[in-house]
mmCIF file of C-alpha atoms in Angstrom:
data_model
loop_
_atom_site.group_PDB
_atom_site.id
_atom_site.type_symbol
_atom_site.label_atom_id
_atom_site.label_comp_id
_atom_site.label_asym_id
_atom_site.label_seq_id
_atom_site.Cartn_x
_atom_site.Cartn_y
_atom_site.Cartn_z
ATOM 1 C CA ASN A 1 0.522 0.073 0.001
ATOM 2 C CA ALA A 2 2.133 3.164 -1.258
ATOM 3 C CA GLY A 3 -0.824 5.556 -0.425
ATOM 4 C CA VAL A 4 -0.440 8.767 -3.216
ATOM 5 C CA THR A 5 2.407 8.878 -4.799
ATOM 6 C CA GLN A 6 4.101 11.906 -7.282
ATOM 7 C CA THR A 7 6.548 12.069 -9.679
ATOM 8 C CA PRO A 8 9.307 13.182 -10.578
ATOM 9 C CA LYS A 9 10.745 14.736 -7.113
ATOM 10 C CA PHE A 10 11.962 17.384 -8.779
ATOM 11 C CA GLN A 11 12.011 19.063 -12.441
ATOM 12 C CA VAL A 12 13.325 21.675 -13.670
ATOM 13 C CA LEU A 13 11.759 23.327 -16.659
ATOM 14 C CA LYS A 14 12.360 26.140 -19.520
ATOM 15 C CA THR A 15 10.174 28.772 -20.247
ATOM 16 C CA GLY A 16 7.436 27.713 -22.738
ATOM 17 C CA GLN A 17 8.011 23.549 -21.954
ATOM 18 C CA SER A 18 5.335 21.716 -21.129
ATOM 19 C CA MET A 19 5.370 18.712 -19.364
ATOM 20 C CA THR A 20 2.986 16.299 -17.180
ATOM 21 C CA LEU A 21 3.368 15.851 -13.230
ATOM 22 C CA GLN A 22 2.037 12.521 -12.306
ATOM 23 C CA CYS A 23 0.015 11.584 -9.293
ATOM 24 C CA ALA A 24 -1.160 7.765 -8.632
ATOM 25 C CA GLN A 25 -3.262 6.248 -5.378
ATOM 26 C CA ASP A 26 -3.757 2.833 -4.890
ATOM 27 C CA MET A 27 -6.321 3.750 -1.750
ATOM 28 C CA ASN A 28 -8.993 3.603 -3.938
ATOM 29 C CA HIS A 29 -9.849 6.789 -3.212
ATOM 30 C CA GLU A 30 -13.030 8.797 -5.002
ATOM 31 C CA TYR A 31 -11.199 12.590 -4.452
ATOM 32 C CA MET A 32 -8.251 13.714 -5.584
ATOM 33 C CA SER A 33 -6.730 16.948 -5.913
ATOM 34 C CA TRP A 34 -3.452 19.431 -6.530
ATOM 35 C CA TYR A 35 -2.489 21.759 -4.516
ATOM 36 C CA ARG A 36 0.888 23.546 -5.079
ATOM 37 C CA GLN A 37 2.280 25.750 -1.774
ATOM 38 C CA ASP A 38 4.306 29.218 -1.907
ATOM 39 C CA PRO A 39 6.425 30.283 0.486
ATOM 40 C CA GLY A 40 4.377 32.723 2.895
ATOM 41 C CA MET A 41 0.998 31.316 1.297
ATOM 42 C CA GLY A 42 0.363 27.798 2.270
ATOM 43 C CA LEU A 43 -1.368 25.611 -0.190
ATOM 44 C CA ARG A 44 -3.628 26.847 -3.022
ATOM 45 C CA LEU A 45 -5.963 24.546 -4.819
ATOM 46 C CA ILE A 46 -5.515 24.396 -8.507
ATOM 47 C CA HIS A 47 -7.781 21.537 -10.044
ATOM 48 C CA TYR A 48 -10.004 18.632 -7.788
ATOM 49 C CA SER A 49 -11.647 15.803 -8.817
ATOM 50 C CA VAL A 50 -14.500 13.644 -7.019
ATOM 51 C CA GLY A 51 -14.758 10.747 -9.337
ATOM 52 C CA ALA A 52 -13.171 9.414 -12.823
ATOM 53 C CA GLY A 53 -14.068 11.723 -15.412
ATOM 54 C CA ILE A 54 -15.045 14.714 -13.365
ATOM 55 C CA THR A 55 -13.233 17.098 -12.609
ATOM 56 C CA ASP A 56 -13.292 21.384 -11.786
ATOM 57 C CA GLN A 57 -11.037 24.117 -11.147
ATOM 58 C CA GLY A 58 -9.558 25.490 -7.687
ATOM 59 C CA GLU A 59 -8.299 28.129 -6.665
ATOM 60 C CA VAL A 60 -5.434 29.491 -9.063
ATOM 61 C CA PRO A 61 -6.636 27.070 -12.155
ATOM 62 C CA ASN A 62 -4.583 29.262 -15.108
ATOM 63 C CA GLY A 63 -1.753 27.080 -16.967
ATOM 64 C CA TYR A 64 -2.956 23.911 -16.163
ATOM 65 C CA ASN A 65 -4.940 21.188 -16.997
ATOM 66 C CA VAL A 66 -6.543 18.031 -15.673
ATOM 67 C CA SER A 67 -8.002 14.783 -16.904
ATOM 68 C CA ARG A 68 -9.127 12.133 -14.164
ATOM 69 C CA SER A 69 -9.613 8.058 -16.865
ATOM 70 C CA THR A 70 -9.111 5.928 -13.946
ATOM 71 C CA THR A 71 -9.724 6.115 -10.331
ATOM 72 C CA GLU A 72 -6.369 5.490 -9.392
ATOM 73 C CA ASP A 73 -4.819 8.537 -11.834
ATOM 74 C CA PHE A 74 -4.803 11.939 -11.524
ATOM 75 C CA PRO A 75 -1.957 14.446 -14.132
ATOM 76 C CA LEU A 76 -1.513 17.693 -13.876
ATOM 77 C CA ARG A 77 -0.375 19.122 -16.906
ATOM 78 C CA LEU A 78 1.405 22.485 -17.627
ATOM 79 C CA LEU A 79 0.800 23.080 -20.794
ATOM 80 C CA SER A 80 3.291 26.429 -21.575
ATOM 81 C CA ALA A 81 5.385 26.448 -18.126
ATOM 82 C CA ALA A 82 5.910 29.981 -16.621
ATOM 83 C CA PRO A 83 8.502 31.272 -14.008
ATOM 84 C CA SER A 84 5.561 32.336 -12.144
ATOM 85 C CA GLN A 85 4.771 28.248 -11.591
ATOM 86 C CA THR A 86 8.075 27.993 -9.818
ATOM 87 C CA SER A 87 6.485 26.175 -6.603
ATOM 88 C CA VAL A 88 6.066 22.625 -4.701
ATOM 89 C CA TYR A 89 3.151 20.698 -6.250
ATOM 90 C CA PHE A 90 0.971 18.412 -3.782
ATOM 91 C CA CYS A 91 -1.274 15.961 -4.864
ATOM 92 C CA ALA A 92 -3.785 14.733 -2.296
ATOM 93 C CA SER A 93 -6.789 11.954 -2.212
ATOM 94 C CA SER A 94 -9.374 11.264 -0.404
ATOM 95 C CA TYR A 95 -12.170 8.580 0.511
ATOM 96 C CA SER A 96 -15.172 11.495 0.958
ATOM 97 C CA SER A 97 -15.087 15.045 0.363
ATOM 98 C CA GLY A 98 -11.969 15.599 2.506
ATOM 99 C CA GLY A 99 -13.663 16.083 5.996
ATOM 100 C CA ASN A 100 -12.141 13.081 7.104
ATOM 101 C CA GLY A 101 -9.019 14.520 5.913
ATOM 102 C CA TYR A 102 -6.205 14.634 2.748
ATOM 103 C CA THR A 103 -3.697 11.993 2.443
ATOM 104 C CA PHE A 104 -0.835 13.241 0.619
ATOM 105 C CA GLY A 105 2.238 12.862 -2.239
ATOM 106 C CA SER A 106 5.310 14.051 -1.346
ATOM 107 C CA GLY A 107 5.405 16.878 -3.261
ATOM 108 C CA THR A 108 6.827 17.332 -7.104
ATOM 109 C CA ARG A 109 9.644 20.539 -6.376
ATOM 110 C CA LEU A 110 9.183 22.647 -10.117
ATOM 111 C CA THR A 111 11.732 25.307 -11.037
ATOM 112 C CA VAL A 112 10.974 27.534 -13.877
ATOM 113 C CA VAL A 113 14.541 29.009 -15.617
ATOM 114 C CA GLY B 1 -9.217 33.292 -2.802
ATOM 115 C CA GLN B 2 -9.706 33.219 0.510
ATOM 116 C CA GLN B 3 -6.833 31.974 2.669
ATOM 117 C CA LEU B 4 -7.076 31.081 6.459
ATOM 118 C CA ASN B 5 -5.668 33.676 9.347
ATOM 119 C CA GLN B 6 -3.286 31.940 10.926
ATOM 120 C CA SER B 7 -0.871 32.657 13.948
ATOM 121 C CA PRO B 8 1.609 33.086 14.734
ATOM 122 C CA GLN B 9 3.670 32.875 11.698
ATOM 123 C CA SER B 10 6.247 31.128 13.799
ATOM 124 C CA MET B 11 7.339 30.430 17.144
ATOM 125 C CA PHE B 12 10.273 29.485 18.987
ATOM 126 C CA ILE B 13 10.000 27.566 22.087
ATOM 127 C CA GLN B 14 12.557 24.991 24.776
ATOM 128 C CA GLU B 15 11.592 21.835 25.125
ATOM 129 C CA GLY B 16 8.953 21.041 27.490
ATOM 130 C CA GLU B 17 6.747 23.774 26.967
ATOM 131 C CA ASP B 18 3.130 24.118 25.924
ATOM 132 C CA VAL B 19 2.358 25.761 22.164
ATOM 133 C CA SER B 20 -0.200 27.477 20.911
ATOM 134 C CA MET B 21 -1.603 28.246 17.791
ATOM 135 C CA ASN B 22 -5.343 29.776 15.903
ATOM 136 C CA CYS B 23 -6.828 29.772 12.972
ATOM 137 C CA THR B 24 -9.955 32.356 12.019
ATOM 138 C CA SER B 25 -11.657 33.248 8.863
ATOM 139 C CA SER B 26 -14.397 35.272 8.188
ATOM 140 C CA SER B 27 -16.022 32.346 6.207
ATOM 141 C CA ILE B 28 -17.908 29.682 8.238
ATOM 142 C CA PHE B 29 -16.465 26.127 8.353
ATOM 143 C CA ASN B 30 -18.780 23.067 8.696
ATOM 144 C CA THR B 31 -15.578 20.849 8.978
ATOM 145 C CA TRP B 32 -11.424 22.389 9.980
ATOM 146 C CA LEU B 33 -8.449 20.155 10.188
ATOM 147 C CA TRP B 34 -5.173 20.536 11.762
ATOM 148 C CA TYR B 35 -1.953 18.990 9.537
ATOM 149 C CA LYS B 36 1.629 18.750 10.285
ATOM 150 C CA GLN B 37 4.332 19.636 7.202
ATOM 151 C CA ASP B 38 8.351 17.984 7.818
ATOM 152 C CA PRO B 39 10.351 19.504 5.309
ATOM 153 C CA GLY B 40 10.409 17.945 1.794
ATOM 154 C CA GLU B 41 7.588 16.435 2.268
ATOM 155 C CA GLY B 42 3.858 16.611 2.300
ATOM 156 C CA PRO B 43 1.081 17.661 5.150
ATOM 157 C CA VAL B 44 0.065 15.071 6.938
ATOM 158 C CA LEU B 45 -3.082 14.860 8.956
ATOM 159 C CA LEU B 46 -3.072 15.237 12.106
ATOM 160 C CA ILE B 47 -6.146 15.936 14.234
ATOM 161 C CA ALA B 48 -9.823 16.455 12.191
ATOM 162 C CA LEU B 49 -12.913 18.503 13.476
ATOM 163 C CA TYR B 50 -17.117 18.008 12.610
ATOM 164 C CA LYS B 51 -18.669 19.750 15.056
ATOM 165 C CA ALA B 52 -19.120 23.773 17.068
ATOM 166 C CA GLY B 53 -17.275 23.441 20.457
ATOM 167 C CA GLU B 54 -15.781 19.863 19.520
ATOM 168 C CA LEU B 55 -12.764 18.885 21.325
ATOM 169 C CA THR B 56 -10.322 16.292 19.930
ATOM 170 C CA SER B 57 -6.980 15.294 21.368
ATOM 171 C CA ASN B 58 -4.132 13.308 19.348
ATOM 172 C CA GLY B 59 -1.708 12.515 22.030
ATOM 173 C CA ARG B 60 -0.191 15.435 23.089
ATOM 174 C CA LEU B 61 -2.131 17.652 20.779
ATOM 175 C CA THR B 62 -5.553 19.364 21.651
ATOM 176 C CA ALA B 63 -7.483 20.618 18.812
ATOM 177 C CA GLN B 64 -11.524 22.998 19.104
ATOM 178 C CA PHE B 65 -13.826 23.771 16.580
ATOM 179 C CA GLY B 66 -15.227 27.087 17.431
ATOM 180 C CA ILE B 67 -17.821 27.911 18.551
ATOM 181 C CA THR B 68 -18.804 30.613 15.899
ATOM 182 C CA ARG B 69 -17.345 28.029 13.631
ATOM 183 C CA LYS B 70 -14.683 30.580 12.361
ATOM 184 C CA ASP B 71 -12.095 29.542 14.117
ATOM 185 C CA SER B 72 -9.844 26.869 14.814
ATOM 186 C CA PHE B 73 -6.857 25.760 18.093
ATOM 187 C CA LEU B 74 -4.160 23.888 18.526
ATOM 188 C CA ASN B 75 -1.975 22.955 21.684
ATOM 189 C CA ILE B 76 0.756 21.121 21.855
ATOM 190 C CA SER B 77 1.645 20.011 25.583
ATOM 191 C CA ALA B 78 4.887 19.535 26.652
ATOM 192 C CA SER B 79 7.236 20.051 23.127
ATOM 193 C CA ILE B 80 9.453 17.635 21.881
ATOM 194 C CA PRO B 81 12.643 18.157 19.286
ATOM 195 C CA SER B 82 9.899 16.069 16.559
ATOM 196 C CA ASP B 83 7.619 19.117 17.078
ATOM 197 C CA VAL B 84 9.292 21.197 14.664
ATOM 198 C CA GLY B 85 7.972 21.553 11.513
ATOM 199 C CA ILE B 86 4.703 23.806 9.736
ATOM 200 C CA TYR B 87 1.113 23.030 10.942
ATOM 201 C CA PHE B 88 -1.707 24.063 8.543
ATOM 202 C CA CYS B 89 -4.724 24.528 9.697
ATOM 203 C CA ALA B 90 -7.292 23.828 6.903
ATOM 204 C CA GLY B 91 -10.861 24.468 6.879
ATOM 205 C CA ARG B 92 -14.024 23.206 4.577
ATOM 206 C CA ARG B 93 -16.781 24.507 3.752
ATOM 207 C CA ALA B 94 -20.847 23.302 3.514
ATOM 208 C CA GLY B 95 -22.051 22.782 -0.352
ATOM 209 C CA THR B 96 -17.482 22.792 -1.082
ATOM 210 C CA ALA B 97 -17.701 19.123 -2.073
ATOM 211 C CA SER B 98 -13.783 18.245 -2.134
ATOM 212 C CA LYS B 99 -12.303 21.824 -1.491
ATOM 213 C CA LEU B 100 -10.229 21.881 1.617
ATOM 214 C CA THR B 101 -9.133 26.275 2.176
ATOM 215 C CA PHE B 102 -5.660 26.326 4.043
ATOM 216 C CA GLY B 103 -3.968 28.749 6.305
ATOM 217 C CA THR B 104 -0.351 30.463 5.932
ATOM 218 C CA GLY B 105 0.830 27.748 8.297
ATOM 219 C CA THR B 106 1.997 28.980 11.661
ATOM 220 C CA ARG B 107 6.608 27.467 11.480
ATOM 221 C CA LEU B 108 7.219 26.133 15.216
ATOM 222 C CA GLN B 109 10.999 25.330 16.104
ATOM 223 C CA VAL B 110 11.758 23.870 19.548
ATOM 224 C CA THR B 111 15.352 24.085 20.937
ATOM 225 C CA LEU B 112 16.750 22.165 23.701
#
């Protein structure tokens, strides 16, 4: 039982490049979310999903796309990386609507130069 | 977007001291959560609160759901070096499905 697995752990991109951050969970959780963490700003919700085939925008969705074709996977795509997207990205999953608390992955540290 | 106001932002305490931190919002929440984040890791859930006035403990940690439903408090008793980290509050408003709003965090450092 691996919990929430994020890959890669570190990534450096050039401005304008695209990439996909991977997130997989093996707990059969319905709810999954992506957050970004910036110094002094806590965690901000990018996109979330309440089940396979269903996604919605969070607080800071611009520049990011998501899809949820399976219960297990919830990849986050950066379409054209910008320096403002330099951050630590966390994927999280939960059985229910977050009331029991999300389980977080260990994060992906992304630097855009 | 809204974020929760968490205070203090940081604190240095001596081992054995008790710690208090709080989280406030202008909105009503129906769930409050407290997380701890160690360096290089994701947040880990410490305590979940579901009712106004609820007081819940987890070892040396005690958290309370404020009666106004707009605040929550976390206390750590007899701090130890492994309590070092960033503590986040998070809240969920009614009707917002899986969306959590996070506080800006309290960085705790414990000196021997």
